[in-house]
Structure formats: C-alpha cells, structure tokens
Amino acid sequence: MSALALVMTSPGFAGPAHAEPVQVKPLSVRSVAPMGAEAAALTAKARGGQARSALAARPDRPARTQAARSFYELQLNLCNSGKAGCYAGGQSIYEGGDLIYYLAPDLVTLNEICSVDLPNYLQPSLAEAWPNDWTYSVFYPALDKPTGNPITCTNGGTYGNAVLGRVPAALWQGANGWVGEYTTQDSGNEVRTFACAYAVGDHLSCATHLSANSEPIALTQCQALMFSAVPYIRSQEGISGKTVVGGDFNLEYDTSDPENAQNCVPSGNTRKGDGDVQHVIFSNDFTFVSRSLYGLTYTDHDGMLIRLTKP
C-alpha cells in the first residue's frame, strides 16, 4: 500500500478560494462474485435471517431487476461502535442489512459501522439482493488521535466508514479503493476519514462522517473531500462524472448559516438531504428521481434512499 498523498484542489476545478489539502491513498477492495439465486437463498437460510425472510415475503418489495437505468443510493449511519448512546447491541447491523436486502440499492454509504459488520452481514445482504451481480466494499477506520491507531468497536472490529456497491455482471471490470484522512481535525480524539471506491467504467462512490464538535471544521472537511480528494481520485482513475458521495456530514442545509451543507457542493453536482445532517451529493450526469426516508429502531438516524437514473 502506498503512503498517503497530500493533494490540493485540482487545477481548473471550481472550489473554495482556500480549499484544504487532504491525504489520499489507494486501498484494496473486497469483491464478491455472483453467487446465483439458488446459492443466495441457501446462504440466507444458513445464516438464519428471520427478519430477512419476513422482508422477502412483503408484496411491496421493490422490483429492481428490470430497472436497467436506475441507480439507488442508500445512506445509513448505524451507530454500532458500542460506545455511543444510540448503540443497540449490534441490532442496527441486522436492521440495516435487512433494509439493504429489501431495497436492493446499487450503492450504500455507511457510517459508524465496524469492519466485521461488512463480511458478516452487510455485504451478504446486498449480494443476496443481487445474486447474479458483483458486489464490492471498501472500509476505512477512524483513527485515535493520541495513538494513530484505528478506533476499535466493542464487537472486536475497527470503527469507521464504508462504501458498498453492486455492478451488473456484464459490466464488471473490477473496482479500486481510495481512502484518506482530513488534514483539519477538531479538538476531539477521533481523526475523521473517508472511504471511496471506483467501480471501473461504472461509478465512483465515497462515504464519510464529518466532525461532530465543530460545524466550521465539518464544512472544511466536506470541502476537502469534494473539492480536493474527489477530483484527485478522478484524475488518477482517468474519469469524470458518475460520482456519488454520501454520509453524515454533521451539517444542515440552512441558507442563513455560514456552515450550510450546500457550501461544499461543487458546480456540476446536486445535493439531497434528510432534513437533518445526512446528505448525498451526486454529479449531474445522474438525474434525481425521488427521496425516501426509512425510520430505524436501532440507530438514531433514518435510512435515506436517493433514487437516481444514469446514462
């Protein structure tokens, strides 16, 4: 793995006059090959997904198999570190995974999960929703500022952010991971980070969780991601457009507030939010269709589904 690269705003990319640098490095992607519908059903049964079975039986489960041009992004903050007041003994991972299976999104941006949650339940949930397609995930932990080590969860994994996605088998060309740390951090002990993945030829996605202690710093971090890191990754991959960034920004949309979430949206992009601190920013080669919120029992944030179409 290469060392972190300190990158500045890309030349010619319209951004803040003093955009912060950000540290970015490549990271391997966890890819899962298509398993087929029969194997997916056996896998679900073996894992004892009672809630999964109940969701599968619902007559209103969205039919995604024919939606060739649709692109659904699901934003989830699952509060699973074990150290916050919203922690519910790991139940949010099952609830979130079942929502992933039920909605069958193309992309999930995840905050406050643990590294073991992805292979144990979240990625299998997406793989079972799309048994004939490839899925991928990239996880990157938040860091403990005094030690520089990853923050640990009570379930034994490391705590952080992830992107989880699917690509139709006929379009799969592999995926490349990119992760990083913000140069500007608040006074707390958590070093805020981000995780990105480029599904080659299909889309670029990123997930992040920004400062909870300072809105000005959260905005600085958001601008570093959107005006520095994302353009840098695009340039390294030789791509433009088809980019979706989601997360808990700890910023609200408020035009009277200098720390308005809209202030980290580059030209050529659109933002949609949950009316609180979760947002999704996507490049304008996607077309916005609708937004839905899903109340969750075991975390303090709604699930937010953004329905898009793409070329």
PDB file of C-alpha atoms in Angstrom:
ATOM      1  CA  MET A   1       0.000   0.000   0.000  1.00  0.00           C
ATOM      2  CA  SER A   2       1.423   3.399  -0.924  1.00  0.00           C
ATOM      3  CA  ALA A   3       1.849   6.221   1.540  1.00  0.00           C
ATOM      4  CA  LEU A   4      -0.760   8.906   1.937  1.00  0.00           C
ATOM      5  CA  ALA A   5      -0.536  11.558  -0.778  1.00  0.00           C
ATOM      6  CA  LEU A   6      -1.244  15.149   0.204  1.00  0.00           C
ATOM      7  CA  VAL A   7      -3.378  16.627  -2.553  1.00  0.00           C
ATOM      8  CA  MET A   8      -4.653  20.123  -3.222  1.00  0.00           C
ATOM      9  CA  THR A   9      -7.576  21.374  -5.255  1.00  0.00           C
ATOM     10  CA  SER A  10      -7.281  20.170  -8.845  1.00  0.00           C
ATOM     11  CA  PRO A  11      -6.374  22.905 -11.374  1.00  0.00           C
ATOM     12  CA  GLY A  12      -9.424  24.257 -13.146  1.00  0.00           C
ATOM     13  CA  PHE A  13     -11.861  22.727 -10.637  1.00  0.00           C
ATOM     14  CA  ALA A  14     -14.136  25.415  -9.244  1.00  0.00           C
ATOM     15  CA  GLY A  15     -13.888  25.356  -5.471  1.00  0.00           C
ATOM     16  CA  PRO A  16     -13.319  27.496  -2.389  1.00  0.00           C
ATOM     17  CA  ALA A  17     -10.553  30.054  -2.644  1.00  0.00           C
ATOM     18  CA  HIS A  18      -8.566  28.285   0.083  1.00  0.00           C
ATOM     19  CA  ALA A  19      -9.565  24.658  -0.205  1.00  0.00           C
ATOM     20  CA  GLU A  20      -7.866  22.481   2.386  1.00  0.00           C
ATOM     21  CA  PRO A  21      -5.458  19.754   1.306  1.00  0.00           C
ATOM     22  CA  VAL A  22      -6.424  16.201   2.112  1.00  0.00           C
ATOM     23  CA  GLN A  23      -4.497  12.932   2.436  1.00  0.00           C
ATOM     24  CA  VAL A  24      -5.465  10.169  -0.018  1.00  0.00           C
ATOM     25  CA  LYS A  25      -4.117   6.662  -0.670  1.00  0.00           C
ATOM     26  CA  PRO A  26      -5.214   3.550  -2.588  1.00  0.00           C
ATOM     27  CA  LEU A  27      -6.663   0.583  -0.717  1.00  0.00           C
ATOM     28  CA  SER A  28      -7.751  -2.866  -1.839  1.00  0.00           C
ATOM     29  CA  VAL A  29     -11.417  -3.635  -2.493  1.00  0.00           C
ATOM     30  CA  ARG A  30     -13.343  -6.643  -1.198  1.00  0.00           C
ATOM     31  CA  SER A  31     -15.150  -8.052  -4.243  1.00  0.00           C
ATOM     32  CA  VAL A  32     -17.693 -10.875  -4.214  1.00  0.00           C
ATOM     33  CA  ALA A  33     -18.542 -12.729  -7.426  1.00  0.00           C
ATOM     34  CA  PRO A  34     -22.130 -13.520  -8.430  1.00  0.00           C
ATOM     35  CA  MET A  35     -23.476 -16.458  -6.438  1.00  0.00           C
ATOM     36  CA  GLY A  36     -26.716 -17.193  -8.278  1.00  0.00           C
ATOM     37  CA  ALA A  37     -30.234 -17.070  -6.861  1.00  0.00           C
ATOM     38  CA  GLU A  38     -30.247 -20.637  -5.528  1.00  0.00           C
ATOM     39  CA  ALA A  39     -26.952 -20.215  -3.662  1.00  0.00           C
ATOM     40  CA  ALA A  40     -28.132 -16.863  -2.301  1.00  0.00           C
ATOM     41  CA  ALA A  41     -31.269 -18.471  -0.897  1.00  0.00           C
ATOM     42  CA  LEU A  42     -29.240 -21.235   0.748  1.00  0.00           C
ATOM     43  CA  THR A  43     -26.809 -18.698   2.196  1.00  0.00           C
ATOM     44  CA  ALA A  44     -29.628 -16.645   3.670  1.00  0.00           C
ATOM     45  CA  LYS A  45     -31.200 -19.746   5.201  1.00  0.00           C
ATOM     46  CA  ALA A  46     -27.892 -20.905   6.654  1.00  0.00           C
ATOM     47  CA  ARG A  47     -27.396 -17.544   8.329  1.00  0.00           C
ATOM     48  CA  GLY A  48     -30.857 -17.723   9.878  1.00  0.00           C
ATOM     49  CA  GLY A  49     -32.144 -14.391   8.600  1.00  0.00           C
ATOM     50  CA  GLN A  50     -35.640 -14.419  10.129  1.00  0.00           C
ATOM     51  CA  ALA A  51     -36.103 -10.700   9.532  1.00  0.00           C
ATOM     52  CA  ARG A  52     -34.720 -11.204   6.030  1.00  0.00           C
ATOM     53  CA  SER A  53     -37.372 -13.820   5.318  1.00  0.00           C
ATOM     54  CA  ALA A  54     -40.127 -11.514   6.564  1.00  0.00           C
ATOM     55  CA  LEU A  55     -38.938  -8.739   4.283  1.00  0.00           C
ATOM     56  CA  ALA A  56     -38.612 -11.088   1.329  1.00  0.00           C
ATOM     57  CA  ALA A  57     -42.257 -12.076   1.766  1.00  0.00           C
ATOM     58  CA  ARG A  58     -43.505  -8.499   1.610  1.00  0.00           C
ATOM     59  CA  PRO A  59     -45.507  -7.912  -1.559  1.00  0.00           C
ATOM     60  CA  ASP A  60     -44.249  -4.323  -1.857  1.00  0.00           C
ATOM     61  CA  ARG A  61     -40.548  -5.257  -2.154  1.00  0.00           C
ATOM     62  CA  PRO A  62     -39.228  -3.012  -4.958  1.00  0.00           C
ATOM     63  CA  ALA A  63     -38.703  -4.784  -8.282  1.00  0.00           C
ATOM     64  CA  ARG A  64     -35.229  -3.686  -9.382  1.00  0.00           C
ATOM     65  CA  THR A  65     -34.252  -6.365 -11.891  1.00  0.00           C
ATOM     66  CA  GLN A  66     -35.791  -4.529 -14.843  1.00  0.00           C
ATOM     67  CA  ALA A  67     -34.596  -1.059 -13.818  1.00  0.00           C
ATOM     68  CA  ALA A  68     -31.543  -1.013 -16.090  1.00  0.00           C
ATOM     69  CA  ARG A  69     -31.031   2.754 -15.956  1.00  0.00           C
ATOM     70  CA  SER A  70     -31.949   3.328 -12.330  1.00  0.00           C
ATOM     71  CA  PHE A  71     -29.317   3.880  -9.652  1.00  0.00           C
ATOM     72  CA  TYR A  72     -30.337   3.793  -5.988  1.00  0.00           C
ATOM     73  CA  GLU A  73     -28.093   5.122  -3.219  1.00  0.00           C
ATOM     74  CA  LEU A  74     -28.857   4.244   0.413  1.00  0.00           C
ATOM     75  CA  GLN A  75     -27.234   6.292   3.183  1.00  0.00           C
ATOM     76  CA  LEU A  76     -27.035   4.644   6.626  1.00  0.00           C
ATOM     77  CA  ASN A  77     -25.490   5.676   9.931  1.00  0.00           C
ATOM     78  CA  LEU A  78     -25.770   2.510  12.034  1.00  0.00           C
ATOM     79  CA  CYS A  79     -24.248   3.644  15.354  1.00  0.00           C
ATOM     80  CA  ASN A  80     -22.507   0.332  16.027  1.00  0.00           C
ATOM     81  CA  SER A  81     -19.272   1.313  17.767  1.00  0.00           C
ATOM     82  CA  GLY A  82     -20.660   0.247  21.129  1.00  0.00           C
ATOM     83  CA  LYS A  83     -19.515   3.493  22.705  1.00  0.00           C
ATOM     84  CA  ALA A  84     -22.320   5.902  21.807  1.00  0.00           C
ATOM     85  CA  GLY A  85     -25.673   6.259  23.489  1.00  0.00           C
ATOM     86  CA  CYS A  86     -27.505   5.101  20.372  1.00  0.00           C
ATOM     87  CA  TYR A  87     -25.756   1.688  20.399  1.00  0.00           C
ATOM     88  CA  ALA A  88     -28.258  -1.190  20.453  1.00  0.00           C
ATOM     89  CA  GLY A  89     -26.133  -4.268  20.975  1.00  0.00           C
ATOM     90  CA  GLY A  90     -25.414  -4.794  17.284  1.00  0.00           C
ATOM     91  CA  GLN A  91     -29.080  -4.937  16.220  1.00  0.00           C
ATOM     92  CA  SER A  92     -28.667  -1.963  13.890  1.00  0.00           C
ATOM     93  CA  ILE A  93     -26.473  -4.066  11.582  1.00  0.00           C
ATOM     94  CA  TYR A  94     -29.222  -6.664  11.130  1.00  0.00           C
ATOM     95  CA  GLU A  95     -31.824  -3.956  10.663  1.00  0.00           C
ATOM     96  CA  GLY A  96     -29.616  -2.090   8.197  1.00  0.00           C
ATOM     97  CA  GLY A  97     -28.725  -5.268   6.329  1.00  0.00           C
ATOM     98  CA  ASP A  98     -32.365  -6.230   6.021  1.00  0.00           C
ATOM     99  CA  LEU A  99     -33.164  -2.767   4.652  1.00  0.00           C
ATOM    100  CA  ILE A 100     -30.350  -3.206   2.115  1.00  0.00           C
ATOM    101  CA  TYR A 101     -31.819  -6.527   1.044  1.00  0.00           C
ATOM    102  CA  TYR A 102     -35.349  -5.116   0.884  1.00  0.00           C
ATOM    103  CA  LEU A 103     -34.469  -2.013  -1.152  1.00  0.00           C
ATOM    104  CA  ALA A 104     -31.738  -3.629  -3.313  1.00  0.00           C
ATOM    105  CA  PRO A 105     -29.774  -0.406  -3.827  1.00  0.00           C
ATOM    106  CA  ASP A 106     -26.856  -0.083  -6.220  1.00  0.00           C
ATOM    107  CA  LEU A 107     -24.783   1.752  -3.621  1.00  0.00           C
ATOM    108  CA  VAL A 108     -24.763   2.008   0.176  1.00  0.00           C
ATOM    109  CA  THR A 109     -22.745   4.616   2.068  1.00  0.00           C
ATOM    110  CA  LEU A 110     -22.184   3.555   5.669  1.00  0.00           C
ATOM    111  CA  ASN A 111     -21.157   5.418   8.802  1.00  0.00           C
ATOM    112  CA  GLU A 112     -20.457   4.205  12.341  1.00  0.00           C
ATOM    113  CA  ILE A 113     -20.057   0.555  11.417  1.00  0.00           C
ATOM    114  CA  CYS A 114     -17.341  -1.940  12.313  1.00  0.00           C
ATOM    115  CA  SER A 115     -15.041  -3.724   9.897  1.00  0.00           C
ATOM    116  CA  VAL A 116     -16.523  -7.136  10.779  1.00  0.00           C
ATOM    117  CA  ASP A 117     -20.063  -5.924  10.012  1.00  0.00           C
ATOM    118  CA  LEU A 118     -19.376  -5.868   6.265  1.00  0.00           C
ATOM    119  CA  PRO A 119     -18.455  -9.532   5.690  1.00  0.00           C
ATOM    120  CA  ASN A 120     -20.715 -10.783   8.484  1.00  0.00           C
ATOM    121  CA  TYR A 121     -23.995  -9.247   7.291  1.00  0.00           C
ATOM    122  CA  LEU A 122     -23.969  -6.062   5.228  1.00  0.00           C
ATOM    123  CA  GLN A 123     -22.221  -7.212   2.054  1.00  0.00           C
ATOM    124  CA  PRO A 124     -24.031 -10.590   2.068  1.00  0.00           C
ATOM    125  CA  SER A 125     -27.289  -8.638   2.287  1.00  0.00           C
ATOM    126  CA  LEU A 126     -26.504  -6.786  -0.924  1.00  0.00           C
ATOM    127  CA  ALA A 127     -25.160  -9.935  -2.597  1.00  0.00           C
ATOM    128  CA  GLU A 128     -28.385 -11.782  -1.797  1.00  0.00           C
ATOM    129  CA  ALA A 129     -30.416  -8.882  -3.191  1.00  0.00           C
ATOM    130  CA  TRP A 130     -28.401  -9.043  -6.432  1.00  0.00           C
ATOM    131  CA  PRO A 131     -27.341 -12.721  -6.653  1.00  0.00           C
ATOM    132  CA  ASN A 132     -26.349 -12.514 -10.322  1.00  0.00           C
ATOM    133  CA  ASP A 133     -24.142  -9.419  -9.966  1.00  0.00           C
ATOM    134  CA  TRP A 134     -20.801  -8.488  -8.447  1.00  0.00           C
ATOM    135  CA  THR A 135     -20.632  -6.616  -5.144  1.00  0.00           C
ATOM    136  CA  TYR A 136     -17.715  -4.667  -3.698  1.00  0.00           C
ATOM    137  CA  SER A 137     -16.866  -2.876  -0.447  1.00  0.00           C
ATOM    138  CA  VAL A 138     -14.172  -0.608   0.936  1.00  0.00           C
ATOM    139  CA  PHE A 139     -13.886   0.119   4.658  1.00  0.00           C
ATOM    140  CA  TYR A 140     -11.580   2.629   6.330  1.00  0.00           C
ATOM    141  CA  PRO A 141     -11.409   3.201  10.077  1.00  0.00           C
ATOM    142  CA  ALA A 142     -11.485   6.407  12.016  1.00  0.00           C
ATOM    143  CA  LEU A 143      -8.241   6.854  13.923  1.00  0.00           C
ATOM    144  CA  ASP A 144      -7.442   7.535  17.565  1.00  0.00           C
ATOM    145  CA  LYS A 145      -5.607  10.855  17.541  1.00  0.00           C
ATOM    146  CA  PRO A 146      -3.285  10.203  20.530  1.00  0.00           C
ATOM    147  CA  THR A 147      -2.039   6.848  19.179  1.00  0.00           C
ATOM    148  CA  GLY A 148      -2.740   6.979  15.438  1.00  0.00           C
ATOM    149  CA  ASN A 149      -4.294   3.514  15.687  1.00  0.00           C
ATOM    150  CA  PRO A 150      -7.729   2.552  14.357  1.00  0.00           C
ATOM    151  CA  ILE A 151     -10.562   3.063  16.824  1.00  0.00           C
ATOM    152  CA  THR A 152     -11.968  -0.280  17.939  1.00  0.00           C
ATOM    153  CA  CYS A 153     -15.580  -1.379  18.356  1.00  0.00           C
ATOM    154  CA  THR A 154     -16.904  -3.449  21.223  1.00  0.00           C
ATOM    155  CA  ASN A 155     -17.513  -6.310  18.753  1.00  0.00           C
ATOM    156  CA  GLY A 156     -13.781  -6.581  18.079  1.00  0.00           C
ATOM    157  CA  GLY A 157     -13.702  -4.853  14.691  1.00  0.00           C
ATOM    158  CA  THR A 158     -12.427  -1.405  13.854  1.00  0.00           C
ATOM    159  CA  TYR A 159     -14.811   1.552  13.648  1.00  0.00           C
ATOM    160  CA  GLY A 160     -15.318   3.691  10.561  1.00  0.00           C
ATOM    161  CA  ASN A 161     -16.951   4.300   7.185  1.00  0.00           C
ATOM    162  CA  ALA A 162     -17.555   2.125   4.152  1.00  0.00           C
ATOM    163  CA  VAL A 163     -18.902   2.120   0.637  1.00  0.00           C
ATOM    164  CA  LEU A 164     -20.752  -0.972  -0.510  1.00  0.00           C
ATOM    165  CA  GLY A 165     -21.984  -1.389  -4.051  1.00  0.00           C
ATOM    166  CA  ARG A 166     -23.031  -3.668  -6.851  1.00  0.00           C
ATOM    167  CA  VAL A 167     -22.261  -3.765 -10.563  1.00  0.00           C
ATOM    168  CA  PRO A 168     -24.143  -5.868 -13.127  1.00  0.00           C
ATOM    169  CA  ALA A 169     -22.070  -8.894 -14.067  1.00  0.00           C
ATOM    170  CA  ALA A 170     -21.970  -7.891 -17.722  1.00  0.00           C
ATOM    171  CA  LEU A 171     -20.412  -4.522 -16.797  1.00  0.00           C
ATOM    172  CA  TRP A 172     -17.966  -5.684 -14.110  1.00  0.00           C
ATOM    173  CA  GLN A 173     -14.363  -4.587 -14.750  1.00  0.00           C
ATOM    174  CA  GLY A 174     -13.129  -4.662 -11.169  1.00  0.00           C
ATOM    175  CA  ALA A 175     -13.002  -1.943  -8.520  1.00  0.00           C
ATOM    176  CA  ASN A 176     -10.292   0.235  -6.994  1.00  0.00           C
ATOM    177  CA  GLY A 177     -10.359   1.599  -3.467  1.00  0.00           C
ATOM    178  CA  TRP A 178      -9.253   5.023  -2.239  1.00  0.00           C
ATOM    179  CA  VAL A 179      -9.241   6.205   1.373  1.00  0.00           C
ATOM    180  CA  GLY A 180      -7.948   9.136   3.349  1.00  0.00           C
ATOM    181  CA  GLU A 181      -7.793  11.411   6.344  1.00  0.00           C
ATOM    182  CA  TYR A 182      -8.648  15.059   6.653  1.00  0.00           C
ATOM    183  CA  THR A 183      -5.804  17.449   7.396  1.00  0.00           C
ATOM    184  CA  THR A 184      -8.040  19.656   9.541  1.00  0.00           C
ATOM    185  CA  GLN A 185      -9.475  17.925  12.616  1.00  0.00           C
ATOM    186  CA  ASP A 186     -11.379  19.156  15.668  1.00  0.00           C
ATOM    187  CA  SER A 187     -10.156  19.026  19.259  1.00  0.00           C
ATOM    188  CA  GLY A 188     -11.600  15.569  19.921  1.00  0.00           C
ATOM    189  CA  ASN A 189      -9.669  12.309  19.819  1.00  0.00           C
ATOM    190  CA  GLU A 190     -11.264  10.924  16.640  1.00  0.00           C
ATOM    191  CA  VAL A 191      -9.478  11.510  13.341  1.00  0.00           C
ATOM    192  CA  ARG A 192     -12.219  11.768  10.726  1.00  0.00           C
ATOM    193  CA  THR A 193     -11.721   9.831   7.495  1.00  0.00           C
ATOM    194  CA  PHE A 194     -13.398   8.805   4.237  1.00  0.00           C
ATOM    195  CA  ALA A 195     -13.598   5.740   2.001  1.00  0.00           C
ATOM    196  CA  CYS A 196     -14.108   5.694  -1.773  1.00  0.00           C
ATOM    197  CA  ALA A 197     -14.343   3.058  -4.489  1.00  0.00           C
ATOM    198  CA  TYR A 198     -14.233   3.291  -8.258  1.00  0.00           C
ATOM    199  CA  ALA A 199     -16.237   0.538  -9.908  1.00  0.00           C
ATOM    200  CA  VAL A 200     -14.292   0.631 -13.144  1.00  0.00           C
ATOM    201  CA  GLY A 201     -16.286   2.068 -16.009  1.00  0.00           C
ATOM    202  CA  ASP A 202     -19.459   2.402 -13.935  1.00  0.00           C
ATOM    203  CA  HIS A 203     -19.318   4.838 -10.994  1.00  0.00           C
ATOM    204  CA  LEU A 204     -17.186   6.404  -8.251  1.00  0.00           C
ATOM    205  CA  SER A 205     -18.582   6.460  -4.707  1.00  0.00           C
ATOM    206  CA  CYS A 206     -17.404   7.849  -1.366  1.00  0.00           C
ATOM    207  CA  ALA A 207     -18.631   7.721   2.241  1.00  0.00           C
ATOM    208  CA  THR A 208     -17.628   9.993   5.092  1.00  0.00           C
ATOM    209  CA  HIS A 209     -18.552  11.061   8.626  1.00  0.00           C
ATOM    210  CA  LEU A 210     -17.504  14.615   9.459  1.00  0.00           C
ATOM    211  CA  SER A 211     -16.680  16.450  12.684  1.00  0.00           C
ATOM    212  CA  ALA A 212     -19.413  16.401  15.309  1.00  0.00           C
ATOM    213  CA  ASN A 213     -17.696  19.003  17.503  1.00  0.00           C
ATOM    214  CA  SER A 214     -17.339  21.917  15.090  1.00  0.00           C
ATOM    215  CA  GLU A 215     -19.526  22.889  12.153  1.00  0.00           C
ATOM    216  CA  PRO A 216     -16.787  25.095  10.627  1.00  0.00           C
ATOM    217  CA  ILE A 217     -14.393  22.139  10.703  1.00  0.00           C
ATOM    218  CA  ALA A 218     -17.060  19.798   9.333  1.00  0.00           C
ATOM    219  CA  LEU A 219     -17.531  22.198   6.412  1.00  0.00           C
ATOM    220  CA  THR A 220     -13.771  22.411   5.867  1.00  0.00           C
ATOM    221  CA  GLN A 221     -13.591  18.613   5.789  1.00  0.00           C
ATOM    222  CA  CYS A 222     -16.524  18.404   3.386  1.00  0.00           C
ATOM    223  CA  GLN A 223     -14.878  20.906   1.043  1.00  0.00           C
ATOM    224  CA  ALA A 224     -11.589  18.994   1.250  1.00  0.00           C
ATOM    225  CA  LEU A 225     -13.386  15.834   0.142  1.00  0.00           C
ATOM    226  CA  MET A 226     -15.471  17.378  -2.605  1.00  0.00           C
ATOM    227  CA  PHE A 227     -13.021  19.951  -3.996  1.00  0.00           C
ATOM    228  CA  SER A 228      -9.714  18.133  -3.457  1.00  0.00           C
ATOM    229  CA  ALA A 229      -9.987  14.389  -2.825  1.00  0.00           C
ATOM    230  CA  VAL A 230     -12.732  13.502  -5.309  1.00  0.00           C
ATOM    231  CA  PRO A 231     -11.119  15.448  -8.202  1.00  0.00           C
ATOM    232  CA  TYR A 232      -7.760  13.841  -7.333  1.00  0.00           C
ATOM    233  CA  ILE A 233      -9.252  10.333  -7.436  1.00  0.00           C
ATOM    234  CA  ARG A 234     -10.996  11.134 -10.708  1.00  0.00           C
ATOM    235  CA  SER A 235      -7.710  12.309 -12.204  1.00  0.00           C
ATOM    236  CA  GLN A 236      -5.870   9.198 -11.008  1.00  0.00           C
ATOM    237  CA  GLU A 237      -8.559   6.950 -12.465  1.00  0.00           C
ATOM    238  CA  GLY A 238      -8.945   8.990 -15.640  1.00  0.00           C
ATOM    239  CA  ILE A 239     -12.677   9.511 -15.217  1.00  0.00           C
ATOM    240  CA  SER A 240     -15.243  12.292 -14.994  1.00  0.00           C
ATOM    241  CA  GLY A 241     -18.792  12.273 -13.722  1.00  0.00           C
ATOM    242  CA  LYS A 242     -20.840   9.356 -12.371  1.00  0.00           C
ATOM    243  CA  THR A 243     -19.833  10.213  -8.811  1.00  0.00           C
ATOM    244  CA  VAL A 244     -21.943   9.803  -5.653  1.00  0.00           C
ATOM    245  CA  VAL A 245     -20.814  10.883  -2.173  1.00  0.00           C
ATOM    246  CA  GLY A 246     -22.906  10.145   0.907  1.00  0.00           C
ATOM    247  CA  GLY A 247     -22.555  10.432   4.632  1.00  0.00           C
ATOM    248  CA  ASP A 248     -23.299  12.005   7.957  1.00  0.00           C
ATOM    249  CA  PHE A 249     -21.878  15.478   7.370  1.00  0.00           C
ATOM    250  CA  ASN A 250     -22.920  16.929  10.734  1.00  0.00           C
ATOM    251  CA  LEU A 251     -24.041  19.921   8.674  1.00  0.00           C
ATOM    252  CA  GLU A 252     -27.575  21.030   7.921  1.00  0.00           C
ATOM    253  CA  TYR A 253     -28.992  22.676   4.838  1.00  0.00           C
ATOM    254  CA  ASP A 254     -29.624  26.236   6.054  1.00  0.00           C
ATOM    255  CA  THR A 255     -29.087  29.178   3.731  1.00  0.00           C
ATOM    256  CA  SER A 256     -28.824  31.554   6.725  1.00  0.00           C
ATOM    257  CA  ASP A 257     -25.919  29.572   8.216  1.00  0.00           C
ATOM    258  CA  PRO A 258     -22.323  30.087   7.027  1.00  0.00           C
ATOM    259  CA  GLU A 259     -21.856  26.351   7.594  1.00  0.00           C
ATOM    260  CA  ASN A 260     -24.585  25.469   5.127  1.00  0.00           C
ATOM    261  CA  ALA A 261     -24.147  21.967   3.710  1.00  0.00           C
ATOM    262  CA  GLN A 262     -24.737  23.429   0.256  1.00  0.00           C
ATOM    263  CA  ASN A 263     -21.394  25.243   0.569  1.00  0.00           C
ATOM    264  CA  CYS A 264     -19.498  22.017  -0.103  1.00  0.00           C
ATOM    265  CA  VAL A 265     -21.352  21.148  -3.302  1.00  0.00           C
ATOM    266  CA  PRO A 266     -19.171  21.737  -6.390  1.00  0.00           C
ATOM    267  CA  SER A 267     -20.650  23.120  -9.574  1.00  0.00           C
ATOM    268  CA  GLY A 268     -21.953  20.320 -11.743  1.00  0.00           C
ATOM    269  CA  ASN A 269     -23.269  18.442  -8.683  1.00  0.00           C
ATOM    270  CA  THR A 270     -26.562  18.210  -6.770  1.00  0.00           C
ATOM    271  CA  ARG A 271     -27.176  17.634  -3.048  1.00  0.00           C
ATOM    272  CA  LYS A 272     -30.134  15.918  -1.418  1.00  0.00           C
ATOM    273  CA  GLY A 273     -30.528  15.531   2.344  1.00  0.00           C
ATOM    274  CA  ASP A 274     -32.691  14.002   5.041  1.00  0.00           C
ATOM    275  CA  GLY A 275     -33.692  17.363   6.559  1.00  0.00           C
ATOM    276  CA  ASP A 276     -31.002  16.895   9.187  1.00  0.00           C
ATOM    277  CA  VAL A 277     -27.280  16.055   8.855  1.00  0.00           C
ATOM    278  CA  GLN A 278     -27.190  13.221   6.313  1.00  0.00           C
ATOM    279  CA  HIS A 279     -26.576  14.183   2.695  1.00  0.00           C
ATOM    280  CA  VAL A 280     -25.879  12.687  -0.711  1.00  0.00           C
ATOM    281  CA  ILE A 281     -24.027  14.682  -3.377  1.00  0.00           C
ATOM    282  CA  PHE A 282     -24.052  13.365  -6.938  1.00  0.00           C
ATOM    283  CA  SER A 283     -22.687  14.557 -10.274  1.00  0.00           C
ATOM    284  CA  ASN A 284     -25.236  15.946 -12.687  1.00  0.00           C
ATOM    285  CA  ASP A 285     -24.844  13.146 -15.199  1.00  0.00           C
ATOM    286  CA  PHE A 286     -27.199  11.409 -12.767  1.00  0.00           C
ATOM    287  CA  THR A 287     -30.821  12.567 -12.761  1.00  0.00           C
ATOM    288  CA  PHE A 288     -32.659  12.862  -9.456  1.00  0.00           C
ATOM    289  CA  VAL A 289     -35.962  10.971  -9.262  1.00  0.00           C
ATOM    290  CA  SER A 290     -37.074  10.855  -5.616  1.00  0.00           C
ATOM    291  CA  ARG A 291     -36.057  10.543  -1.975  1.00  0.00           C
ATOM    292  CA  SER A 292     -37.461   8.300   0.748  1.00  0.00           C
ATOM    293  CA  LEU A 293     -36.693   8.109   4.465  1.00  0.00           C
ATOM    294  CA  TYR A 294     -36.947   4.886   6.480  1.00  0.00           C
ATOM    295  CA  GLY A 295     -37.291   5.091  10.252  1.00  0.00           C
ATOM    296  CA  LEU A 296     -34.931   2.671  12.005  1.00  0.00           C
ATOM    297  CA  THR A 297     -35.347   1.295  15.510  1.00  0.00           C
ATOM    298  CA  TYR A 298     -31.736   0.573  16.474  1.00  0.00           C
ATOM    299  CA  THR A 299     -29.944   3.747  15.388  1.00  0.00           C
ATOM    300  CA  ASP A 300     -30.598   7.455  15.821  1.00  0.00           C
ATOM    301  CA  HIS A 301     -30.644   8.270  12.091  1.00  0.00           C
ATOM    302  CA  ASP A 302     -33.154   7.464   9.377  1.00  0.00           C
ATOM    303  CA  GLY A 303     -32.124   5.439   6.389  1.00  0.00           C
ATOM    304  CA  MET A 304     -32.197   7.709   3.331  1.00  0.00           C
ATOM    305  CA  LEU A 305     -32.740   6.318  -0.162  1.00  0.00           C
ATOM    306  CA  ILE A 306     -31.934   8.563  -3.124  1.00  0.00           C
ATOM    307  CA  ARG A 307     -33.339   7.285  -6.420  1.00  0.00           C
ATOM    308  CA  LEU A 308     -31.417   8.368  -9.494  1.00  0.00           C
ATOM    309  CA  THR A 309     -31.143   7.431 -13.128  1.00  0.00           C
ATOM    310  CA  LYS A 310     -27.876   7.406 -15.056  1.00  0.00           C
ATOM    311  CA  PRO A 311     -26.830   7.296 -18.719  1.00  0.00           C
TER     312      PRO A 311
END
